[in-house]
Structures are given as structure tokens and as C-alpha cells.
Tab-separated table of C-alpha atoms in Angstrom:
chain	number	residue	atom	x	y	z
A	18	MET	CA	104.182	120.662	120.425
A	19	ASN	CA	107.902	121.046	120.921
A	20	PHE	CA	110.328	121.487	123.787
A	21	ASN	CA	110.841	125.226	123.229
A	22	GLN	CA	107.096	125.915	123.190
A	23	LEU	CA	106.769	124.207	126.560
A	24	LYS	CA	109.857	125.934	127.954
A	25	TYR	CA	108.670	129.388	126.870
A	26	PHE	CA	105.189	128.694	128.208
A	27	LEU	CA	106.543	127.625	131.600
A	28	GLU	CA	108.868	130.614	131.851
A	29	VAL	CA	106.087	133.036	130.927
A	30	THR	CA	103.883	131.476	133.604
A	31	GLN	CA	106.561	132.211	136.182
A	32	SER	CA	107.260	135.789	135.126
A	33	GLU	CA	103.830	136.584	133.650
A	34	ASN	CA	105.796	138.596	131.135
A	35	ILE	CA	106.451	137.591	127.538
A	36	SER	CA	109.079	140.298	127.060
A	37	LYS	CA	111.232	139.033	129.953
A	38	THR	CA	111.156	135.492	128.583
A	39	ALA	CA	111.990	136.743	125.098
A	40	GLN	CA	114.872	138.820	126.433
A	41	LYS	CA	116.262	135.828	128.345
A	42	HIS	CA	116.357	133.772	125.139
A	43	LEU	CA	117.471	136.667	122.902
A	44	LEU	CA	114.255	136.513	120.898
A	45	PRO	CA	111.720	139.137	119.894
A	46	PRO	CA	108.609	139.055	122.101
A	47	SER	CA	106.532	138.236	119.024
A	48	ALA	CA	108.424	134.927	118.644
A	49	VAL	CA	107.609	133.856	122.209
A	50	SER	CA	104.021	135.024	121.867
A	51	SER	CA	103.654	133.162	118.577
A	52	SER	CA	105.137	130.025	120.101
A	53	ILE	CA	102.614	130.095	122.945
A	54	LYS	CA	99.735	130.757	120.533
A	55	LYS	CA	100.799	127.710	118.469
A	56	LEU	CA	100.901	125.625	121.642
A	57	GLU	CA	97.387	126.759	122.524
A	58	GLN	CA	96.190	125.939	118.999
A	59	GLU	CA	97.724	122.473	119.157
A	60	LEU	CA	96.110	121.818	122.550
A	61	GLY	CA	92.822	123.378	121.479
A	62	VAL	CA	92.547	125.494	124.647
A	63	GLU	CA	93.625	128.916	125.814
A	64	LEU	CA	96.138	128.782	128.639
A	65	PHE	CA	96.160	132.512	129.407
A	66	ASP	CA	93.553	135.194	129.882
A	67	ARG	CA	94.600	138.207	127.840
A	68	SER	CA	93.572	141.777	128.462
A	69	GLY	CA	95.404	144.388	126.431
A	70	ASN	CA	99.114	143.898	127.092
A	71	ARG	CA	98.511	141.876	130.276
A	72	ILE	CA	98.372	138.112	130.493
A	73	SER	CA	97.515	135.804	133.358
A	74	LEU	CA	97.166	132.057	133.606
A	75	ASN	CA	93.666	130.688	133.533
A	76	ALA	CA	92.631	127.447	135.297
A	77	LYS	CA	93.671	125.210	132.404
A	78	GLY	CA	96.986	127.039	132.117
A	79	LYS	CA	97.669	126.584	135.840
A	80	PHE	CA	96.948	122.860	135.613
A	81	PHE	CA	99.114	122.438	132.508
A	82	ALA	CA	101.983	124.448	134.022
A	83	ALA	CA	101.952	122.349	137.202
A	84	GLU	CA	102.056	119.127	135.181
A	85	ILE	CA	104.890	120.096	132.851
A	86	ALA	CA	106.949	121.685	135.649
A	87	GLY	CA	107.407	118.186	137.057
A	88	ILE	CA	108.536	116.923	133.662
A	89	PHE	CA	111.115	119.693	133.362
A	90	GLN	CA	112.374	118.873	136.864
A	91	THR	CA	112.797	115.240	135.810
A	92	ILE	CA	114.735	116.324	132.709
A	93	ASP	CA	116.986	118.602	134.792
A	94	ASN	CA	117.643	115.783	137.285
A	95	ALA	CA	118.475	113.322	134.503
A	96	ALA	CA	120.854	115.807	132.874
A	97	SER	CA	122.700	116.452	136.136
A	98	GLN	CA	123.002	112.719	136.795
A	99	ILE	CA	124.690	112.006	133.485
A	100	THR	CA	126.953	115.055	133.579
A	101	ALA	CA	128.121	114.529	137.176
A	102	PRO	CA	131.652	113.171	137.537
A	103	ASP	CA	131.752	109.373	137.813
A	104	THR	CA	133.124	108.596	141.266
A	105	SER	CA	132.665	104.823	140.977
A	106	LEU	CA	135.821	104.310	138.934
A	107	PRO	CA	139.290	104.680	140.449
A	108	LYS	CA	141.338	107.551	139.132
A	109	ILE	CA	144.655	106.742	137.542
A	110	LYS	CA	147.405	109.310	137.473
A	111	ILE	CA	150.454	108.982	135.302
A	112	LEU	CA	153.535	110.924	136.236
A	113	ILE	CA	156.143	111.452	133.602
A	114	HIS	CA	159.624	112.568	134.536
A	115	ALA	CA	161.856	113.871	131.778
A	116	ARG	CA	165.581	114.445	132.093
A	117	SER	CA	167.279	117.273	130.342
A	118	LYS	CA	170.325	116.423	128.204
């Protein structure tokens, strides 16, 4: 199980559309579909009910999506904390004046 598999899975759960997720990540739909299938194989459960070209989350998929959504929120929060400007340190400005000859 890798980060991209989880990310694609979560995005497909929100859009219920593999093609939209694939387009967002500039991938062919088969790559996203394959990634989700591998995730399901690794977990040993199906996360979606499939009927023709339509997919919908099943009960296990809904539970899994709810659990990992919180993890992704934690990751996003951590990333914004470390990339935010540090306001605890004083800012030092150096002005340089040059004279022309």
C-alpha cells in the first residue's frame, strides 16, 4: 500500500469517477483503476461495487475512506505548519547605501 494508491482511492470516492481523478493527475484512467485494484488486493477486500462503467463505495469502502481522510487531513495540517513563515524570530533588514564615483 502506498501514498498514491490511498490518494487516488480517496479522490475517486469523492468524485465517484476514475476518469476525473486520472485527468487531475495526468494519468490514464487504467492507471488509477489498476492502483485501486492493487489496493483492494493488498487489503483483501473490495472497496467499491462495480456495475459496468459505474462504481460506488460499498460499506467497507466508506469506512476505509472515512478513516484515511482524517490521516490526509493530519498530513495537510503538518505540511502547512512547517511551510508557514516563522514569526517567532525577529526579522533583520540590512540596508546598503552605495555612493557613485
